[in-house]
Coordinates of C-alpha atoms in Angstrom, one line a residue:
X168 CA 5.3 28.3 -4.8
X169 CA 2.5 30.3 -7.1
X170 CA 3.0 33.8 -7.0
X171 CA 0.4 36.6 -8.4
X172 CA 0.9 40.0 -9.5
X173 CA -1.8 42.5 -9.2
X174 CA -2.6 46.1 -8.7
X175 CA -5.2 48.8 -9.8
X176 CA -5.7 49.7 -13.3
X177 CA -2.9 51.7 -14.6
X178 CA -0.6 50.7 -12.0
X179 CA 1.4 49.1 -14.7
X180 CA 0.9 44.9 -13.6
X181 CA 1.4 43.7 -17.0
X182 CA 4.2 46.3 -17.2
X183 CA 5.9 44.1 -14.6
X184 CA 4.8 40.7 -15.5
X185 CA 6.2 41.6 -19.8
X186 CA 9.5 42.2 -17.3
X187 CA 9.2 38.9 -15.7
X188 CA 9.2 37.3 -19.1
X189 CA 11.5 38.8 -20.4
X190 CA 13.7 37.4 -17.1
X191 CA 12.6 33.9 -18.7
X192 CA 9.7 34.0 -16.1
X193 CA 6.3 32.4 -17.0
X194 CA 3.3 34.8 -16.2
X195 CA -0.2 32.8 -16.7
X196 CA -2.4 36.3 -17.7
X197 CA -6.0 36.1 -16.5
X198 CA -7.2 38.6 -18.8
X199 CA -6.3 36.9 -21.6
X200 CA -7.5 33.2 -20.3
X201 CA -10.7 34.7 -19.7
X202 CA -11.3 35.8 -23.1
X203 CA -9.7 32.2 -24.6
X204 CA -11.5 30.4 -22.5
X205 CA -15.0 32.5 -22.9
X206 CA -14.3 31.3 -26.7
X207 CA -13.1 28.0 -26.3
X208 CA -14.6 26.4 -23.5
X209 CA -18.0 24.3 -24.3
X210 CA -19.2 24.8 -20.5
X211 CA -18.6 28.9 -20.4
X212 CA -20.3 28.8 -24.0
X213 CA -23.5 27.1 -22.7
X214 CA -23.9 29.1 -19.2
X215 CA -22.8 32.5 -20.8
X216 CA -25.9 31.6 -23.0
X217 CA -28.0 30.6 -20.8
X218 CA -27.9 33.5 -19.1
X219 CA -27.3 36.3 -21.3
X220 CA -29.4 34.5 -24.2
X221 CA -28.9 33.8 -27.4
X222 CA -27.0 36.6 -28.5
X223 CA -24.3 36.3 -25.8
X224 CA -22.2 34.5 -29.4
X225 CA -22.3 36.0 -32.7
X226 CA -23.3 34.0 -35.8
X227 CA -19.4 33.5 -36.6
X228 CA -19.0 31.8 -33.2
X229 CA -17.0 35.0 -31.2
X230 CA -18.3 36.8 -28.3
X231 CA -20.8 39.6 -28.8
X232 CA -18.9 41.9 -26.8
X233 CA -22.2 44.4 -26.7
X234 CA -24.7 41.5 -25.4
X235 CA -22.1 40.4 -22.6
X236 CA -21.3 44.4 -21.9
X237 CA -25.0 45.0 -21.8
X238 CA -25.7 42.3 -19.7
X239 CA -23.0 43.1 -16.7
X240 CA -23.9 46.8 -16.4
X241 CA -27.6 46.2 -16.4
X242 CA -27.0 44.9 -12.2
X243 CA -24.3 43.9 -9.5
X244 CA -25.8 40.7 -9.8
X245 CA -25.8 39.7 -13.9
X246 CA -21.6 40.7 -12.5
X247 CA -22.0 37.8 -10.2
X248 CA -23.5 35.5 -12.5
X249 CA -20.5 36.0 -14.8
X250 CA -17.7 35.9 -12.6
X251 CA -19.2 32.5 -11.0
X252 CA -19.1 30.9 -15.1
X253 CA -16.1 32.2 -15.7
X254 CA -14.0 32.4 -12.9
X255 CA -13.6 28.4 -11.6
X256 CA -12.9 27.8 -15.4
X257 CA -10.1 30.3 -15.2
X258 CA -8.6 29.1 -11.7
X259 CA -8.5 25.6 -13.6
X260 CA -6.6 26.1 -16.5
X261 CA -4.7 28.2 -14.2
X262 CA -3.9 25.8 -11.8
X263 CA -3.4 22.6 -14.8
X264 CA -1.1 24.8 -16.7
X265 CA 1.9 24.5 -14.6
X266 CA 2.8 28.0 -14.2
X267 CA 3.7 29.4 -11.0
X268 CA 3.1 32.9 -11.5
X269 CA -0.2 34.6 -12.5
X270 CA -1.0 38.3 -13.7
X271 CA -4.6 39.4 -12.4
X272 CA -6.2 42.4 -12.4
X273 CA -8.9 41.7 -9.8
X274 CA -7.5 39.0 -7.3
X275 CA -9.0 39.4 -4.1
X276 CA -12.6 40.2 -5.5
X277 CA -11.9 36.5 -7.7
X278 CA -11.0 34.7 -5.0
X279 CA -7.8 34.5 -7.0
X280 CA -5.7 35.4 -4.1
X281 CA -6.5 31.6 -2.5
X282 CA -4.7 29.7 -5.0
X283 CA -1.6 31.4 -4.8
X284 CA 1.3 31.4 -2.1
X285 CA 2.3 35.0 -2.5
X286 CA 1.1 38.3 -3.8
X287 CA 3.3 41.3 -5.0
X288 CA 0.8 44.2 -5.5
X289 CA 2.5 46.8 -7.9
X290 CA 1.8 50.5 -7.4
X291 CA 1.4 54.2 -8.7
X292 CA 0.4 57.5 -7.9
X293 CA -3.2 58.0 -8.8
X294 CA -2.5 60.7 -10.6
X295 CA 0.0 58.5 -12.9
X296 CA -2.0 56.3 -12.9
X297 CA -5.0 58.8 -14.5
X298 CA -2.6 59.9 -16.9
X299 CA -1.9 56.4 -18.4
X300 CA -5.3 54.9 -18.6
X301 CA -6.5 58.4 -20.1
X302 CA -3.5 58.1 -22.7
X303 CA -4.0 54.1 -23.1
X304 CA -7.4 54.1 -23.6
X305 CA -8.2 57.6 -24.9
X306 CA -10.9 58.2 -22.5
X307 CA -11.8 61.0 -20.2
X308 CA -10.5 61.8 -16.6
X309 CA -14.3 61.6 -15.4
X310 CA -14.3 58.1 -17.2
X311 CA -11.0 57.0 -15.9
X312 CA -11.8 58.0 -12.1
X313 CA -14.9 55.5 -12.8
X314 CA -13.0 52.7 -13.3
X315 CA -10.2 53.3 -10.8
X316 CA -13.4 53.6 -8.0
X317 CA -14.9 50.6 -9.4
X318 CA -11.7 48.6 -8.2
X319 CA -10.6 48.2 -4.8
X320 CA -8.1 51.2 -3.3
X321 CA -4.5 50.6 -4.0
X322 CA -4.4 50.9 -0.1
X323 CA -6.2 47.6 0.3
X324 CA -3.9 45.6 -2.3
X325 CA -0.9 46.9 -1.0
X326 CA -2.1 45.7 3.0
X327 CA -2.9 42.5 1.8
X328 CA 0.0 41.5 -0.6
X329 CA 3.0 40.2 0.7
X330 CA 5.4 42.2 -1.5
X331 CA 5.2 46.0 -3.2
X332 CA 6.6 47.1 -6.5
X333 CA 6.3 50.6 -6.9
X334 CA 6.0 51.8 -10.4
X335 CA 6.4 55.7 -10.4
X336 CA 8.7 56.4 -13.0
X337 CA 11.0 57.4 -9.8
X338 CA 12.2 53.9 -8.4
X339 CA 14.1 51.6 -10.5
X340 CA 11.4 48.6 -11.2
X341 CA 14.7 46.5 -12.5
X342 CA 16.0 46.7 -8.9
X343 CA 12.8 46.4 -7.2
X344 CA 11.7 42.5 -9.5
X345 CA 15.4 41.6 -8.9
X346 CA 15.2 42.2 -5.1
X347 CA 11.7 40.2 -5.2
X348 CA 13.0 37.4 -7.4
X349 CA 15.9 36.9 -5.1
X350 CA 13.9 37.1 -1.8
X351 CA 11.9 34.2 -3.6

């Protein structure tokens, strides 16, 4: 069975998934895949140039993080054309690695979701939620509403996940993954 955890930014996912590992639990992140595989991977490195250009790499060979930032807000679209280079290369190594449980931020909008058997969504209060991407990130409240909006509501996750975590400082998360592991 392949499992994924997900939920809106701030919700406190990898929160849950560092708890998972530390229960001896293998989490595949796809955050940190992305950016591996964006440096690694011969096919990403030619499409991502292609259709950035030539400065989607930097002379030393790492991702020019301003090119590729400047490139996805420019349109909806240059999104698209990024998610479709980097995306099936992700689901790959997810999918040859072995691991049954994956940590992704934006499942449903990946298509993610399809190569799993379950999904546990974990949630928060939004205005928890502000309050750690504000103090993670040091960036605004306006700033922080921006990229909460930019995701799908937490509503949405949580109707179409099989399981909920709720991560409010108020119920005991140690309870709630022990509960999930077992109903596993």
């Amino acid at each position: 069975m392949r499992i994924a955890v997900t939920g809106g930014i701030g919700s406190g996912k990898s929160y849950v998934a560092n708890m998972l590992r530390e229960r001896g639990i293998v989490v595949y992140d796809c955050d940190s895949a992305a950016k591996r595989l964006m440096l690694s991977s011969p096919a990403i490195r030619k499409q991502l140039t292609e259709a950035v250009g030539a400065d989607a790499y930097l002379a030393d060979g790492k991702l020019n993080k301003a090119a590729i930032s400047r490139f996805l807000l420019a349109s909806d679209e240059n999104t698209k054309v990024i998610n479709s280079i980097v995306h099936p290369v992700v689901a790959e190594d997810f999918l040859s690695s072995g691991t049954q449980w994956m940590e992704c931020a934006i499942l449903f909008e990946s298509g993610f979701d399809k190569l799993v058997d379950k999904v546990v969504c974990v949630t928060a209060p939004l205005e928890t939620r502000i309050e750690r991407i504000m103090k993670r990130d040091s960036i605004s409240r306006a700033q922080t509403l921006e990229w909460i909006n930019k995701q799908l509501p937490q509503e949405e996750l949580v109707s179409r996940s099989d399981f909920t975590i709720t991560n409010d400082n108020k119920h005991n998360l140690s309870n709630q993954i022990k509960t999930l592991i077992a109903t596993l």
